[in-house]
Tab-separated table of C-alpha atoms (C1' of nucleotides) in Angstrom:
chain	number	residue	atom	x	y	z
A	1	UNK	CA	-22.581	16.947	0.886
A	2	UNK	CA	-21.538	14.267	3.373
A	3	UNK	CA	-19.108	11.439	2.838
A	4	UNK	CA	-19.775	7.748	3.380
A	5	UNK	CA	-17.187	5.033	3.821
A	6	UNK	CA	-18.267	1.552	2.822
A	7	UNK	CA	-16.067	-1.400	3.632
A	8	UNK	CA	-16.278	-5.135	3.750
A	9	UNK	CA	-15.848	-6.683	7.195
A	10	UNK	CA	-12.820	-8.964	7.663
A	11	UNK	CA	-12.458	-8.950	3.893
A	12	UNK	CA	-9.876	-11.692	3.228
A	13	UNK	CA	-11.422	-14.016	5.789
A	14	UNK	CA	-14.887	-13.282	4.401
A	15	UNK	CA	-13.748	-14.098	0.853
A	16	UNK	CA	-12.477	-17.474	2.024
A	17	UNK	CA	-15.751	-18.097	3.854
A	18	UNK	CA	-17.935	-17.104	0.937
A	19	UNK	CA	-16.152	-19.750	-1.123
A	20	UNK	CA	-16.085	-22.532	1.407
A	21	UNK	CA	-19.268	-22.798	3.475
A	22	UNK	CA	-17.512	-25.068	5.968
A	23	UNK	CA	-15.608	-22.013	7.172
A	24	UNK	CA	-18.685	-19.933	7.939
A	25	UNK	CA	-19.042	-19.317	11.664
A	26	UNK	CA	-15.588	-20.776	12.300
A	27	UNK	CA	-12.546	-19.031	13.753
A	28	UNK	CA	-10.327	-18.463	10.714
A	29	UNK	CA	-7.094	-16.588	10.062
A	30	UNK	CA	-5.465	-15.656	6.763
A	31	UNK	CA	-1.653	-15.563	6.620
A	32	UNK	CA	0.622	-13.230	4.671
A	33	UNK	CA	2.993	-14.453	1.947
A	34	UNK	CA	5.350	-17.207	3.058
A	35	UNK	CA	2.746	-17.985	5.708
A	36	UNK	CA	4.534	-15.275	7.681
A	37	UNK	CA	1.995	-13.574	9.903
A	38	UNK	CA	-1.706	-13.094	10.514
A	39	UNK	CA	-3.214	-10.476	8.189
A	40	UNK	CA	-6.930	-11.169	8.550
A	41	UNK	CA	-9.222	-12.821	11.065
A	42	UNK	CA	-12.827	-13.876	11.037
A	43	UNK	CA	-15.037	-12.371	13.753
A	44	UNK	CA	-14.789	-15.650	15.657
A	45	UNK	CA	-10.981	-15.591	15.565
A	46	UNK	CA	-11.008	-11.994	16.793
A	47	UNK	CA	-13.147	-13.031	19.735
A	48	UNK	CA	-10.552	-15.627	20.665
A	49	UNK	CA	-8.097	-12.745	21.052
A	50	UNK	CA	-5.848	-13.609	18.105
A	51	UNK	CA	-3.865	-10.519	17.260
A	52	UNK	CA	-3.252	-8.962	13.861
A	53	UNK	CA	0.311	-9.159	12.582
A	54	UNK	CA	1.399	-12.008	14.877
A	55	UNK	CA	4.063	-14.265	13.321
A	56	UNK	CA	2.481	-17.604	12.535
A	57	UNK	CA	5.381	-19.691	13.881
A	58	UNK	CA	4.876	-18.128	17.306
A	59	UNK	CA	1.207	-18.986	17.609
A	60	UNK	CA	0.658	-21.988	15.444
A	61	UNK	CA	0.398	-24.427	18.363
A	62	UNK	CA	-2.109	-22.188	20.072
A	63	UNK	CA	-4.162	-21.903	16.882
A	64	UNK	CA	-4.237	-25.679	16.515
A	65	UNK	CA	-5.320	-26.069	20.126
A	66	UNK	CA	-8.124	-23.556	19.668
A	67	UNK	CA	-9.279	-25.247	16.464
A	68	UNK	CA	-8.639	-22.152	14.344
A	69	UNK	CA	-8.746	-22.749	10.588
A	70	UNK	CA	-5.801	-21.444	8.551
A	71	UNK	CA	-5.600	-20.113	5.011
A	72	UNK	CA	-2.574	-18.825	3.084
A	73	UNK	CA	-3.352	-15.587	1.298
A	74	UNK	CA	-4.892	-15.988	-2.128
A	75	UNK	CA	-4.615	-12.589	-3.798
A	76	UNK	CA	-6.082	-13.733	-7.091
A	77	UNK	CA	-9.294	-14.540	-5.229
A	78	UNK	CA	-9.385	-11.329	-3.167
A	79	UNK	CA	-8.624	-9.154	-6.189
A	80	UNK	CA	-11.442	-10.750	-8.137
A	81	UNK	CA	-13.928	-10.460	-5.256
A	82	UNK	CA	-12.908	-6.834	-4.836
A	83	UNK	CA	-13.651	-6.063	-8.494
A	84	UNK	CA	-17.080	-7.640	-8.110
A	85	UNK	CA	-17.785	-5.722	-4.912
A	86	UNK	CA	-16.725	-2.360	-6.334
A	87	UNK	CA	-18.707	-2.705	-9.530
A	88	UNK	CA	-21.792	-3.635	-7.501
A	89	UNK	CA	-21.293	-0.632	-5.192
A	90	UNK	CA	-20.787	1.652	-8.195
A	91	UNK	CA	-24.302	0.798	-9.354
A	92	UNK	CA	-25.756	2.080	-6.090
A	93	UNK	CA	-23.429	4.943	-5.084
A	94	UNK	CA	-22.670	8.406	-6.385
A	95	UNK	CA	-19.115	9.182	-7.324
A	96	UNK	CA	-17.583	6.028	-5.883
A	97	UNK	CA	-13.926	6.489	-4.993
A	98	UNK	CA	-12.196	3.135	-4.449
A	99	UNK	CA	-9.688	3.573	-1.648
A	100	UNK	CA	-8.336	0.076	-1.061
A	101	UNK	CA	-9.071	-3.540	-1.881
A	102	UNK	CA	-12.052	-3.549	0.498
A	103	UNK	CA	-13.029	0.099	1.003
A	104	UNK	CA	-14.581	2.900	-0.994
A	105	UNK	CA	-15.696	6.444	-0.243
A	106	UNK	CA	-18.827	7.830	-1.798
A	107	UNK	CA	-20.739	11.081	-1.668
A	108	UNK	CA	-23.811	10.953	0.495
A	109	UNK	CA	-26.552	13.507	0.125
A	110	UNK	CA	-28.155	14.863	3.240
A	111	UNK	CA	-30.667	12.110	3.500
A	112	UNK	CA	-33.112	12.127	6.321
A	113	UNK	CA	-32.162	9.564	8.847
A	114	UNK	CA	-34.952	7.303	7.605
A	115	UNK	CA	-33.912	7.549	3.951
A	116	UNK	CA	-30.309	6.754	4.794
A	117	UNK	CA	-31.353	3.708	6.781
A	118	UNK	CA	-33.435	2.399	3.894
A	119	UNK	CA	-30.699	2.939	1.291
A	120	UNK	CA	-27.998	1.431	3.493
A	121	UNK	CA	-30.124	-1.520	4.546
A	122	UNK	CA	-30.914	-2.397	0.940
A	123	UNK	CA	-27.305	-2.046	-0.139
A	124	UNK	CA	-26.135	-4.353	2.639
A	125	UNK	CA	-28.735	-6.929	1.682
A	126	UNK	CA	-27.780	-6.798	-2.007
A	127	UNK	CA	-24.063	-7.217	-1.340
A	128	UNK	CA	-24.709	-10.054	1.058
A	129	UNK	CA	-26.992	-11.860	-1.381
A	130	UNK	CA	-24.755	-11.439	-4.442
A	131	UNK	CA	-21.313	-11.911	-2.918
A	132	UNK	CA	-21.758	-13.344	0.562
A	133	UNK	CA	-19.928	-10.344	2.065
A	134	UNK	CA	-21.024	-8.154	4.972
A	135	UNK	CA	-20.425	-4.440	4.564
A	136	UNK	CA	-20.401	-1.590	7.074
A	137	UNK	CA	-21.330	1.975	6.254
A	138	UNK	CA	-20.208	5.096	8.112
A	139	UNK	CA	-21.329	8.624	7.272
A	140	UNK	CA	-19.587	11.839	8.320
A	141	UNK	CA	-18.887	15.392	7.213
A	142	UNK	CA	-15.615	14.246	5.594
A	143	UNK	CA	-13.420	11.193	5.095
A	144	UNK	CA	-11.934	11.208	8.593
A	145	UNK	CA	-15.371	11.352	10.182
A	146	UNK	CA	-16.732	8.726	7.793
A	147	UNK	CA	-13.907	6.424	8.909
A	148	UNK	CA	-14.779	6.973	12.567
A	149	UNK	CA	-18.472	6.479	11.916
A	150	UNK	CA	-17.687	3.241	10.141
A	151	UNK	CA	-15.811	1.987	13.208
A	152	UNK	CA	-18.743	2.843	15.439
A	153	UNK	CA	-21.052	1.070	12.995
A	154	UNK	CA	-18.957	-2.075	13.360
A	155	UNK	CA	-18.289	-1.885	17.079
A	156	UNK	CA	-21.864	-1.603	18.318
A	157	UNK	CA	-24.215	-4.371	17.136
A	158	UNK	CA	-27.138	-2.058	17.836
A	159	UNK	CA	-26.262	0.007	14.733
A	160	UNK	CA	-26.528	-3.035	12.458
A	161	UNK	CA	-23.515	-1.952	10.436
A	162	UNK	CA	-24.708	1.597	9.714
A	163	UNK	CA	-23.858	4.799	11.569
A	164	UNK	CA	-24.236	8.487	10.714
A	165	UNK	CA	-22.139	10.916	12.768
A	166	UNK	CA	-23.829	13.926	11.164
A	167	UNK	CA	-27.295	13.321	12.560
A	168	UNK	CA	-26.450	12.397	16.123
A	169	UNK	CA	-26.497	15.055	18.869
A	170	UNK	CA	-23.922	13.143	20.792
A	171	UNK	CA	-20.988	13.298	18.435
A	172	UNK	CA	-18.660	14.443	21.230
A	173	UNK	CA	-19.528	11.368	23.225
A	174	UNK	CA	-18.878	9.139	20.238
A	175	UNK	CA	-15.535	10.802	19.511
A	176	UNK	CA	-14.650	10.326	23.166
A	177	UNK	CA	-15.268	6.591	22.727
A	178	UNK	CA	-12.641	6.221	19.978
A	179	UNK	CA	-9.141	5.461	21.313
A	180	UNK	CA	-6.387	7.602	19.810
A	181	UNK	CA	-4.800	4.525	18.195
A	182	UNK	CA	-7.917	4.017	16.086
A	183	UNK	CA	-7.931	7.447	14.474
A	184	UNK	CA	-7.166	7.327	10.749
A	185	UNK	CA	-3.708	8.844	10.270
A	186	UNK	CA	-2.452	8.167	13.783
A	187	UNK	CA	-0.041	5.259	13.685
A	188	UNK	CA	2.052	3.626	16.375
A	189	UNK	CA	4.586	6.409	16.793
A	190	UNK	CA	2.123	9.273	16.911
A	191	UNK	CA	-0.251	7.372	19.173
A	192	UNK	CA	2.599	6.853	21.610
A	193	UNK	CA	3.461	10.563	21.514
A	194	UNK	CA	-0.203	11.484	22.101
A	195	UNK	CA	-0.513	9.116	25.056
A	196	UNK	CA	2.567	10.687	26.652
A	197	UNK	CA	0.837	14.056	26.406
A	198	UNK	CA	-2.350	12.643	27.924
A	199	UNK	CA	-4.271	12.648	24.619
A	200	UNK	CA	-6.180	9.385	24.705
A	201	UNK	CA	-9.205	9.784	22.424
A	202	UNK	CA	-10.306	11.221	19.092
A	203	UNK	CA	-12.098	14.039	20.911
A	204	UNK	CA	-9.011	15.028	22.879
A	205	UNK	CA	-6.994	15.080	19.655
A	206	UNK	CA	-9.579	17.357	18.071
A	207	UNK	CA	-9.385	19.767	21.018
A	208	UNK	CA	-5.624	19.815	21.630
A	209	UNK	CA	-3.575	22.948	20.784
A	210	UNK	CA	-2.988	23.089	17.012
A	211	UNK	CA	0.503	24.515	17.309
A	212	UNK	CA	1.713	21.471	19.248
A	213	UNK	CA	0.197	19.137	16.695
A	214	UNK	CA	1.709	21.128	13.862
A	215	UNK	CA	5.156	21.059	15.423
A	216	UNK	CA	4.971	17.287	15.768
A	217	UNK	CA	3.303	16.175	12.557
A	218	UNK	CA	3.250	19.112	10.205
A	219	UNK	CA	0.399	19.825	7.837
A	220	UNK	CA	-0.948	16.298	8.084
A	221	UNK	CA	-1.766	16.807	11.752
A	222	UNK	CA	-3.518	20.089	11.045
A	223	UNK	CA	-5.590	18.587	8.237
A	224	UNK	CA	-6.596	15.725	10.487
A	225	UNK	CA	-7.668	18.115	13.237
A	226	UNK	CA	-9.669	20.218	10.797
A	227	UNK	CA	-11.549	17.156	9.621
A	228	UNK	CA	-12.284	16.057	13.174
A	229	UNK	CA	-13.822	19.518	13.527
A	230	UNK	CA	-16.053	18.902	10.538
A	231	UNK	CA	-14.281	20.776	7.719
A	232	UNK	CA	-14.670	19.084	4.337
A	233	UNK	CA	-11.905	16.856	2.905
A	234	UNK	CA	-10.011	18.042	-0.157
A	235	UNK	CA	-12.105	17.090	-3.202
A	236	UNK	CA	-11.964	13.628	-4.716
A	237	UNK	CA	-9.497	13.474	-7.528
A	238	UNK	CA	-8.516	10.526	-9.645
A	239	UNK	CA	-4.756	10.502	-9.727
A	240	UNK	CA	-2.470	8.241	-11.671
A	241	UNK	CA	-0.233	5.867	-9.762
A	242	UNK	CA	3.118	7.362	-8.718
A	243	UNK	CA	5.054	4.136	-8.469
A	244	UNK	CA	4.686	0.396	-8.901
A	245	UNK	CA	6.554	-2.098	-6.831
A	246	UNK	CA	7.041	-5.852	-6.744
A	247	UNK	CA	8.884	-7.310	-3.782
A	248	UNK	CA	8.946	-10.619	-1.994
A	249	UNK	CA	10.669	-12.364	0.861
A	250	UNK	CA	12.412	-15.590	-0.086
A	251	UNK	CA	11.593	-18.947	1.424
A	252	UNK	CA	15.332	-19.676	1.720
A	253	UNK	CA	17.987	-16.941	1.912
A	254	UNK	CA	19.940	-16.266	-1.283
A	255	UNK	CA	23.747	-16.118	-1.246
A	256	UNK	CA	24.681	-16.153	-4.916
A	257	UNK	CA	24.306	-13.560	-7.615
A	258	UNK	CA	22.716	-15.812	-10.213
A	259	UNK	CA	19.819	-16.675	-7.900
A	260	UNK	CA	19.286	-13.024	-7.026
A	261	UNK	CA	19.241	-12.150	-10.716
A	262	UNK	CA	16.590	-14.771	-11.374
A	263	UNK	CA	14.421	-13.443	-8.569
A	264	UNK	CA	14.800	-9.824	-9.705
A	265	UNK	CA	14.079	-10.884	-13.301
A	266	UNK	CA	10.797	-12.416	-12.247
A	267	UNK	CA	9.812	-9.230	-10.407
A	268	UNK	CA	10.730	-7.088	-13.402
A	269	UNK	CA	8.601	-9.266	-15.685
A	270	UNK	CA	5.637	-8.864	-13.336
A	271	UNK	CA	6.215	-5.136	-12.793
A	272	UNK	CA	6.424	-4.530	-16.556
A	273	UNK	CA	3.123	-6.349	-17.033
A	274	UNK	CA	1.573	-4.126	-14.401
A	275	UNK	CA	2.889	-1.010	-16.105
A	276	UNK	CA	1.356	-2.110	-19.407
A	277	UNK	CA	-1.960	-2.856	-17.710
A	278	UNK	CA	-1.879	0.601	-16.143
A	279	UNK	CA	-0.912	2.094	-19.519
A	280	UNK	CA	2.130	3.666	-17.934
A	281	UNK	CA	5.862	3.774	-18.596
A	282	UNK	CA	8.634	4.148	-16.030
A	283	UNK	CA	11.382	6.754	-16.219
A	284	UNK	CA	13.368	5.334	-13.335
A	285	UNK	CA	14.057	1.833	-12.002
A	286	UNK	CA	15.256	0.906	-8.519
A	287	UNK	CA	16.214	-2.567	-7.340
A	288	UNK	CA	16.851	-3.390	-3.720
A	289	UNK	CA	17.672	-6.295	-1.480
A	290	UNK	CA	18.060	-6.908	2.225
A	291	UNK	CA	18.771	-9.532	4.832
A	292	UNK	CA	16.191	-10.355	7.462
A	293	UNK	CA	15.370	-7.379	9.674
A	294	UNK	CA	15.712	-9.581	12.684
A	295	UNK	CA	19.436	-10.383	12.551
A	296	UNK	CA	22.136	-8.512	14.460
A	297	UNK	CA	23.975	-6.944	11.500
A	298	UNK	CA	21.376	-6.445	8.789
A	299	UNK	CA	22.369	-5.415	5.260
A	300	UNK	CA	20.256	-3.528	2.799
A	301	UNK	CA	21.156	-1.855	-0.418
A	302	UNK	CA	19.441	-0.293	-3.374
A	303	UNK	CA	20.514	1.056	-6.754
A	304	UNK	CA	18.649	3.296	-9.149
A	305	UNK	CA	18.972	4.110	-12.835
A	306	UNK	CA	17.147	6.635	-14.981
A	307	UNK	CA	16.046	5.694	-18.484
A	308	UNK	CA	16.827	7.861	-21.474
A	309	UNK	CA	13.264	7.220	-22.581
A	310	UNK	CA	10.474	5.949	-20.287
A	311	UNK	CA	9.601	2.329	-20.997
A	312	UNK	CA	7.305	-0.556	-20.133
A	313	UNK	CA	9.165	-3.018	-22.351
A	314	UNK	CA	10.165	-6.068	-20.319
A	315	UNK	CA	13.424	-6.596	-22.221
A	316	UNK	CA	14.623	-3.033	-21.762
A	317	UNK	CA	13.720	-2.930	-18.084
A	318	UNK	CA	15.318	-6.339	-17.507
A	319	UNK	CA	18.680	-5.313	-18.921
A	320	UNK	CA	18.807	-2.226	-16.694
A	321	UNK	CA	17.613	-4.061	-13.590
A	322	UNK	CA	20.162	-6.848	-14.054
A	323	UNK	CA	23.024	-4.350	-14.221
A	324	UNK	CA	21.749	-2.768	-11.032
A	325	UNK	CA	21.493	-6.172	-9.377
A	326	UNK	CA	25.262	-6.622	-9.688
A	327	UNK	CA	25.721	-3.409	-7.722
A	328	UNK	CA	23.552	-4.419	-4.797
A	329	UNK	CA	24.638	-8.020	-4.409
A	330	UNK	CA	26.913	-8.870	-1.485
A	331	UNK	CA	28.193	-12.440	-1.154
A	332	UNK	CA	28.627	-12.336	2.615
A	333	UNK	CA	25.042	-11.748	3.575
A	334	UNK	CA	22.114	-14.186	3.430
A	335	UNK	CA	19.608	-12.136	1.440
A	336	UNK	CA	16.035	-12.642	2.533
A	337	UNK	CA	14.161	-10.170	0.416
A	338	UNK	CA	14.397	-8.251	-2.840
A	339	UNK	CA	12.241	-5.993	-4.942
A	340	UNK	CA	11.974	-3.701	-7.924
A	341	UNK	CA	10.421	-0.256	-7.997
A	342	UNK	CA	9.190	1.433	-11.148
A	343	UNK	CA	9.224	5.196	-10.618
A	344	UNK	CA	8.576	8.434	-12.472
A	345	UNK	CA	5.574	6.891	-14.166
A	346	UNK	CA	4.154	8.581	-17.235
A	347	UNK	CA	1.014	7.926	-19.167
A	348	UNK	CA	2.173	5.820	-22.128
A	349	UNK	CA	0.380	8.068	-24.610
A	350	UNK	CA	2.049	11.159	-23.298
A	351	UNK	CA	5.793	10.522	-23.509
A	352	UNK	CA	8.252	13.289	-24.299
A	353	UNK	CA	10.504	12.073	-27.112
A	354	UNK	CA	14.200	12.272	-26.424
A	355	UNK	CA	15.901	14.518	-28.984
A	356	UNK	CA	19.069	12.463	-29.036
A	357	UNK	CA	17.468	9.040	-29.103
A	358	UNK	CA	15.017	9.039	-31.902
A	359	UNK	CA	13.555	5.584	-32.496
A	360	UNK	CA	11.775	5.058	-35.807
A	361	UNK	CA	8.043	4.621	-35.372
A	362	UNK	CA	7.872	1.197	-37.009
A	363	UNK	CA	10.517	-0.150	-34.595
A	364	UNK	CA	8.591	1.195	-31.661
A	365	UNK	CA	5.420	-0.485	-32.909
A	366	UNK	CA	7.255	-3.744	-33.357
A	367	UNK	CA	8.352	-3.701	-29.748
A	368	UNK	CA	4.878	-2.820	-28.515
A	369	UNK	CA	3.299	-5.582	-30.576
A	370	UNK	CA	5.675	-8.142	-29.164
A	371	UNK	CA	4.750	-7.166	-25.584
A	372	UNK	CA	1.084	-7.212	-26.440
A	373	UNK	CA	1.304	-10.702	-27.906
A	374	UNK	CA	3.143	-12.034	-24.869
A	375	UNK	CA	0.557	-10.473	-22.525
A	376	UNK	CA	-2.288	-11.961	-24.530
A	377	UNK	CA	-0.789	-15.453	-24.571
A	378	UNK	CA	-0.098	-15.347	-20.836
A	379	UNK	CA	-3.603	-14.096	-20.140
A	380	UNK	CA	-5.183	-16.766	-22.221
A	381	UNK	CA	-3.091	-19.797	-21.314
A	382	UNK	CA	-1.966	-18.848	-17.806
A	383	UNK	CA	0.866	-16.844	-16.317
A	384	UNK	CA	4.314	-18.033	-17.389
A	385	UNK	CA	3.216	-19.574	-20.704
A	386	UNK	CA	5.766	-17.276	-22.326
A	387	UNK	CA	8.704	-16.971	-19.981
A	388	UNK	CA	11.875	-14.860	-20.111
A	389	UNK	CA	15.127	-16.826	-20.096
A	390	UNK	CA	16.555	-14.567	-17.382
A	391	UNK	CA	13.876	-15.813	-14.984
A	392	UNK	CA	15.289	-19.354	-14.916
A	393	UNK	CA	13.260	-22.509	-14.614
A	394	UNK	CA	14.081	-23.617	-11.084
A	395	UNK	CA	12.844	-21.366	-8.371
A	396	UNK	CA	14.435	-22.017	-5.043
A	397	UNK	CA	13.362	-18.536	-3.907
A	398	UNK	CA	9.622	-18.898	-4.375
A	399	UNK	CA	6.945	-18.560	-1.753
A	400	UNK	CA	5.673	-20.899	0.827
A	401	UNK	CA	1.898	-21.168	1.046
A	402	UNK	CA	0.842	-24.411	2.589
A	403	UNK	CA	-2.795	-23.553	3.209
A	404	UNK	CA	-3.948	-21.884	0.028
A	405	UNK	CA	-7.545	-22.069	-1.192
A	406	UNK	CA	-8.507	-22.654	-4.785
A	407	UNK	CA	-8.555	-20.004	-7.520
A	408	UNK	CA	-12.273	-20.627	-7.552
A	409	UNK	CA	-13.395	-17.432	-9.213
A	410	UNK	CA	-10.577	-16.958	-11.690
A	411	UNK	CA	-9.624	-20.436	-12.932
A	412	UNK	CA	-12.141	-22.590	-14.687
A	413	UNK	CA	-10.643	-25.874	-13.474
A	414	UNK	CA	-11.081	-24.813	-9.872
A	415	UNK	CA	-14.619	-23.540	-10.017
A	416	UNK	CA	-16.712	-24.670	-7.032
A	417	UNK	CA	-19.091	-27.588	-7.606
A	418	UNK	CA	-22.491	-27.315	-5.949
A	419	UNK	CA	-24.184	-30.605	-5.224
A	420	UNK	CA	-27.958	-30.541	-5.465
B	1	DT	C1'	14.368	-22.999	11.386
B	2	DC	C1'	10.126	-19.645	10.742
B	3	DT	C1'	8.396	-12.094	11.243
B	4	DG	C1'	3.980	-9.628	4.172
B	5	DG	C1'	3.459	-6.648	0.213
B	6	DG	C1'	2.101	-2.512	-2.201
B	7	DG	C1'	1.144	2.012	-1.867
B	8	DT	C1'	1.012	7.569	-0.602
B	9	DC	C1'	2.613	11.813	1.199
B	10	DC	C1'	5.654	14.844	3.773
B	11	DT	C1'	10.017	16.666	5.637
B	12	DA	C1'	14.806	17.522	6.366
B	13	DG	C1'	18.903	18.398	4.498
B	14	DG	C1'	22.348	18.749	0.802
B	15	DA	C1'	23.716	20.839	-3.586
B	16	DC	C1'	23.549	24.504	-6.311
B	17	DC	C1'	22.446	29.144	-7.869
B	18	DC	C1'	22.530	34.213	-7.693
C	1	DT	C1'	37.874	39.932	14.918
C	2	DC	C1'	33.943	39.832	11.528
C	3	DT	C1'	32.588	33.899	6.875
C	4	DG	C1'	25.008	36.107	3.706
C	5	DG	C1'	20.715	34.746	2.704
C	6	DG	C1'	17.183	33.065	0.192
C	7	DG	C1'	15.262	30.246	-3.459
C	8	DT	C1'	14.836	25.793	-5.902
C	9	DC	C1'	15.457	21.168	-6.831
C	10	DC	C1'	16.442	16.564	-5.541
C	11	DT	C1'	16.763	12.545	-2.586
C	12	DA	C1'	16.493	9.595	1.382
C	13	DG	C1'	13.943	8.299	4.876
C	14	DG	C1'	10.028	8.395	8.025
C	15	DA	C1'	5.276	7.794	9.011
C	16	DC	C1'	1.168	6.264	7.739
C	17	DC	C1'	-2.478	3.331	5.229
C	18	DC	C1'	-4.823	-1.326	3.980
DNA sequence: TCTGGGGTCCTAGGACCC
DNA sequence: TCTGGGGTCCTAGGACCC
């Protein structure tokens, strides 16, 4: 059994383009929260040499000069497009394993080259017709190889978005063409280390002495090397989430405790909603805050508390998080970022009762019903319809997004209008 | 003036135990 | 003179991913 990786090219930029035809064929970049830095580029913007991760304030004049279109990130839109993409793929793929917002692995039988081409070609056409997105498909003996094949599929127009490493006789040549930085699992630090040792390509990494790789990167390095050699990946398994986090940078730094509490409260409300959606409860809560990373004496601090009984009840989690917030606050530092982490997640139907804290069943149901009602009202009438007092009404710490597109697929009022 | 957010997994090292 | 050794559990932090 081979593995295929299917992903959507320039996903965030493509979502914006599929919604606004004026953007098609244009250089376009999508910015992170707070319009901080570039996190996606259309093919045209890539060609202009605009780099990923560049802070917007550093390049905004250049972008204007080049006529590059700008969008703030619109996660409601991308999340919705992703759900549509994945459910469409699931209809056409065996054992689809969603890996990220725009990627999924799937099992691929040993098709003949011709059969694979036909299947892949049809799938690309369907996705393009239904969603306006372009996908690439890479096939390999395992996930690592499928990732590499996918890159080759994208890089060489001749492959038309489809490449199978398992049927080519020139796999060594192809591996030689992949720079070490582009290997899945090799980040900046490891790439630098490899370069110093003269390892410049995926093929050289595959053929380097295992003991050196093991000494540097432990079992992860060895697994990676095995996969480059064609050994199968560990089997697909659906695992529950280990942690859930909400964190944001503030538009303006925070210097007083009340403001920090409001921000943390808002994150706790959102994190609790996520837990309930995931049908999970948290056994541990961490809150943290920090100044900007780019100042000379940065400050960062976190505090953690364990719960007697795991919970996804907003009120309970709020009271713990607010106590923790007092511990991490420091009046002498301009705080630029804060977050909450829900840890030790348990399936909500599988909670060990605490012997010393028995809560009568009817009380527990009452609390659950209250949360359910709030979630339903907020779903139906929009986020924030029912608000927690701790969150405050004025939000000096909210986000900046000056270039956001409409919630065209998730909000009825903003649905696109097509003129005949 | 302005530098994202949400995840996973692994390792090293400390605490504690016998 | 001479200061064990190995196992387990936990946590913080690093590295990576999209």
